[in-house]
């Protein structure tokens, strides 16, 4: 019950989803094994095992690359250009 709450709280505070989920997994491992190095080792082994599976690795790679592409489009001004082009036809939020 505590790791999901940790994840939600960290996402709200930091707005970083992957980091928050990783820290929630570490918190769960510490709860499972106690506040010792064993908890950290269990969390690292779990994360490494999850990323080592072929399907998970492809999904994670796709999401990282898609996020990088979206950020590149945003930084290069592509979103502003798109809104300028679409702005010709859209007059309000309801006229979509």
PDB file of C-alpha atoms in Angstrom:
ATOM      1  CA  UNK A   1       0.000   0.000   0.000  1.00  0.00           C
ATOM      2  CA  UNK A   2       2.856   2.392   0.730  1.00  0.00           C
ATOM      3  CA  UNK A   3       4.891   2.158  -2.556  1.00  0.00           C
ATOM      4  CA  UNK A   4       1.962   3.329  -4.759  1.00  0.00           C
ATOM      5  CA  UNK A   5       1.413   6.266  -2.417  1.00  0.00           C
ATOM      6  CA  UNK A   6       5.119   7.069  -2.583  1.00  0.00           C
ATOM      7  CA  UNK A   7       4.958   6.956  -6.383  1.00  0.00           C
ATOM      8  CA  UNK A   8       1.897   9.229  -6.539  1.00  0.00           C
ATOM      9  CA  UNK A   9       3.344  11.726  -4.090  1.00  0.00           C
ATOM     10  CA  UNK A  10       6.673  11.873  -5.930  1.00  0.00           C
ATOM     11  CA  UNK A  11       4.990  12.271  -9.325  1.00  0.00           C
ATOM     12  CA  UNK A  12       2.943  15.172  -7.992  1.00  0.00           C
ATOM     13  CA  UNK A  13       5.959  16.815  -6.361  1.00  0.00           C
ATOM     14  CA  UNK A  14       8.614  16.222  -9.027  1.00  0.00           C
ATOM     15  CA  UNK A  15       6.569  15.643 -12.223  1.00  0.00           C
ATOM     16  CA  UNK A  16       9.034  12.902 -13.173  1.00  0.00           C
ATOM     17  CA  UNK A  17       7.194   9.627 -13.655  1.00  0.00           C
ATOM     18  CA  UNK A  18      10.008   7.162 -14.293  1.00  0.00           C
ATOM     19  CA  UNK A  19      12.138   8.463 -11.420  1.00  0.00           C
ATOM     20  CA  UNK A  20       9.127   8.344  -9.088  1.00  0.00           C
ATOM     21  CA  UNK A  21       8.281   4.767 -10.070  1.00  0.00           C
ATOM     22  CA  UNK A  22      11.892   3.676  -9.566  1.00  0.00           C
ATOM     23  CA  UNK A  23      11.996   5.292  -6.119  1.00  0.00           C
ATOM     24  CA  UNK A  24       8.688   3.625  -5.226  1.00  0.00           C
ATOM     25  CA  UNK A  25      10.193   0.251  -6.153  1.00  0.00           C
ATOM     26  CA  UNK A  26      13.194   1.004  -3.945  1.00  0.00           C
ATOM     27  CA  UNK A  27      10.835   2.013  -1.117  1.00  0.00           C
ATOM     28  CA  UNK A  28       8.958  -1.284  -1.513  1.00  0.00           C
ATOM     29  CA  UNK A  29      12.210  -3.235  -1.418  1.00  0.00           C
ATOM     30  CA  UNK A  30      13.260  -1.406   1.753  1.00  0.00           C
ATOM     31  CA  UNK A  31       9.911  -2.250   3.314  1.00  0.00           C
ATOM     32  CA  UNK A  32      10.344  -5.888   2.278  1.00  0.00           C
ATOM     33  CA  UNK A  33      13.954  -6.287   3.434  1.00  0.00           C
ATOM     34  CA  UNK A  34      14.274  -3.528   6.015  1.00  0.00           C
ATOM     35  CA  UNK A  35      16.483  -0.475   5.895  1.00  0.00           C
ATOM     36  CA  UNK A  36      19.652  -2.243   4.849  1.00  0.00           C
ATOM     37  CA  UNK A  37      21.758  -2.751   1.770  1.00  0.00           C
ATOM     38  CA  UNK A  38      19.737  -5.906   1.015  1.00  0.00           C
ATOM     39  CA  UNK A  39      16.687  -3.796   0.194  1.00  0.00           C
ATOM     40  CA  UNK A  40      18.645  -1.732  -2.312  1.00  0.00           C
ATOM     41  CA  UNK A  41      20.151  -4.852  -3.902  1.00  0.00           C
ATOM     42  CA  UNK A  42      16.698  -6.445  -4.233  1.00  0.00           C
ATOM     43  CA  UNK A  43      15.360  -3.305  -5.928  1.00  0.00           C
ATOM     44  CA  UNK A  44      18.282  -3.142  -8.374  1.00  0.00           C
ATOM     45  CA  UNK A  45      17.938  -6.847  -9.219  1.00  0.00           C
ATOM     46  CA  UNK A  46      14.203  -6.434  -9.796  1.00  0.00           C
ATOM     47  CA  UNK A  47      14.685  -3.414 -12.084  1.00  0.00           C
ATOM     48  CA  UNK A  48      17.512  -5.094 -14.004  1.00  0.00           C
ATOM     49  CA  UNK A  49      15.443  -8.244 -14.450  1.00  0.00           C
ATOM     50  CA  UNK A  50      12.445  -6.270 -15.700  1.00  0.00           C
ATOM     51  CA  UNK A  51      14.510  -4.308 -18.240  1.00  0.00           C
ATOM     52  CA  UNK A  52      16.379  -7.444 -19.354  1.00  0.00           C
ATOM     53  CA  UNK A  53      13.196  -9.016 -20.764  1.00  0.00           C
ATOM     54  CA  UNK A  54      13.025  -8.464 -24.513  1.00  0.00           C
ATOM     55  CA  UNK A  55       9.485  -7.053 -24.673  1.00  0.00           C
ATOM     56  CA  UNK A  56      10.049  -4.664 -21.787  1.00  0.00           C
ATOM     57  CA  UNK A  57      13.334  -3.454 -23.257  1.00  0.00           C
ATOM     58  CA  UNK A  58      11.665  -2.710 -26.610  1.00  0.00           C
ATOM     59  CA  UNK A  59       8.809  -0.872 -24.925  1.00  0.00           C
ATOM     60  CA  UNK A  60      11.135   1.174 -22.733  1.00  0.00           C
ATOM     61  CA  UNK A  61      13.365   2.010 -25.709  1.00  0.00           C
ATOM     62  CA  UNK A  62      10.359   3.108 -27.767  1.00  0.00           C
ATOM     63  CA  UNK A  63       9.040   5.308 -24.977  1.00  0.00           C
ATOM     64  CA  UNK A  64      12.419   6.959 -24.416  1.00  0.00           C
ATOM     65  CA  UNK A  65      12.889   7.621 -28.136  1.00  0.00           C
ATOM     66  CA  UNK A  66       9.317   8.906 -28.535  1.00  0.00           C
ATOM     67  CA  UNK A  67       9.772  11.241 -25.568  1.00  0.00           C
ATOM     68  CA  UNK A  68      13.040  12.513 -27.036  1.00  0.00           C
ATOM     69  CA  UNK A  69      11.332  13.145 -30.388  1.00  0.00           C
ATOM     70  CA  UNK A  70       8.475  15.032 -28.718  1.00  0.00           C
ATOM     71  CA  UNK A  71      10.955  17.165 -26.777  1.00  0.00           C
ATOM     72  CA  UNK A  72      12.930  17.859 -29.958  1.00  0.00           C
ATOM     73  CA  UNK A  73       9.759  18.987 -31.748  1.00  0.00           C
ATOM     74  CA  UNK A  74       8.852  21.227 -28.813  1.00  0.00           C
ATOM     75  CA  UNK A  75      12.310  22.811 -28.565  1.00  0.00           C
ATOM     76  CA  UNK A  76      12.569  23.402 -32.313  1.00  0.00           C
ATOM     77  CA  UNK A  77       9.271  25.289 -32.373  1.00  0.00           C
ATOM     78  CA  UNK A  78       7.284  22.669 -34.248  1.00  0.00           C
ATOM     79  CA  UNK A  79       4.335  22.905 -31.874  1.00  0.00           C
ATOM     80  CA  UNK A  80       4.155  26.685 -32.279  1.00  0.00           C
ATOM     81  CA  UNK A  81       4.234  26.289 -36.063  1.00  0.00           C
ATOM     82  CA  UNK A  82       1.483  23.689 -35.932  1.00  0.00           C
ATOM     83  CA  UNK A  83      -0.719  25.940 -33.816  1.00  0.00           C
ATOM     84  CA  UNK A  84      -0.148  28.822 -36.249  1.00  0.00           C
ATOM     85  CA  UNK A  85      -1.260  26.671 -39.187  1.00  0.00           C
ATOM     86  CA  UNK A  86      -4.262  25.172 -37.389  1.00  0.00           C
ATOM     87  CA  UNK A  87      -5.187  28.576 -35.957  1.00  0.00           C
ATOM     88  CA  UNK A  88      -6.552  29.571 -39.359  1.00  0.00           C
ATOM     89  CA  UNK A  89      -9.465  27.159 -38.969  1.00  0.00           C
ATOM     90  CA  UNK A  90      -9.905  27.017 -35.211  1.00  0.00           C
ATOM     91  CA  UNK A  91     -11.499  30.115 -33.735  1.00  0.00           C
ATOM     92  CA  UNK A  92     -12.266  28.825 -30.234  1.00  0.00           C
ATOM     93  CA  UNK A  93     -11.866  25.700 -28.110  1.00  0.00           C
ATOM     94  CA  UNK A  94     -15.273  24.432 -29.243  1.00  0.00           C
ATOM     95  CA  UNK A  95     -14.662  24.813 -32.968  1.00  0.00           C
ATOM     96  CA  UNK A  96     -12.365  21.824 -33.225  1.00  0.00           C
TER      97      UNK A  96
END
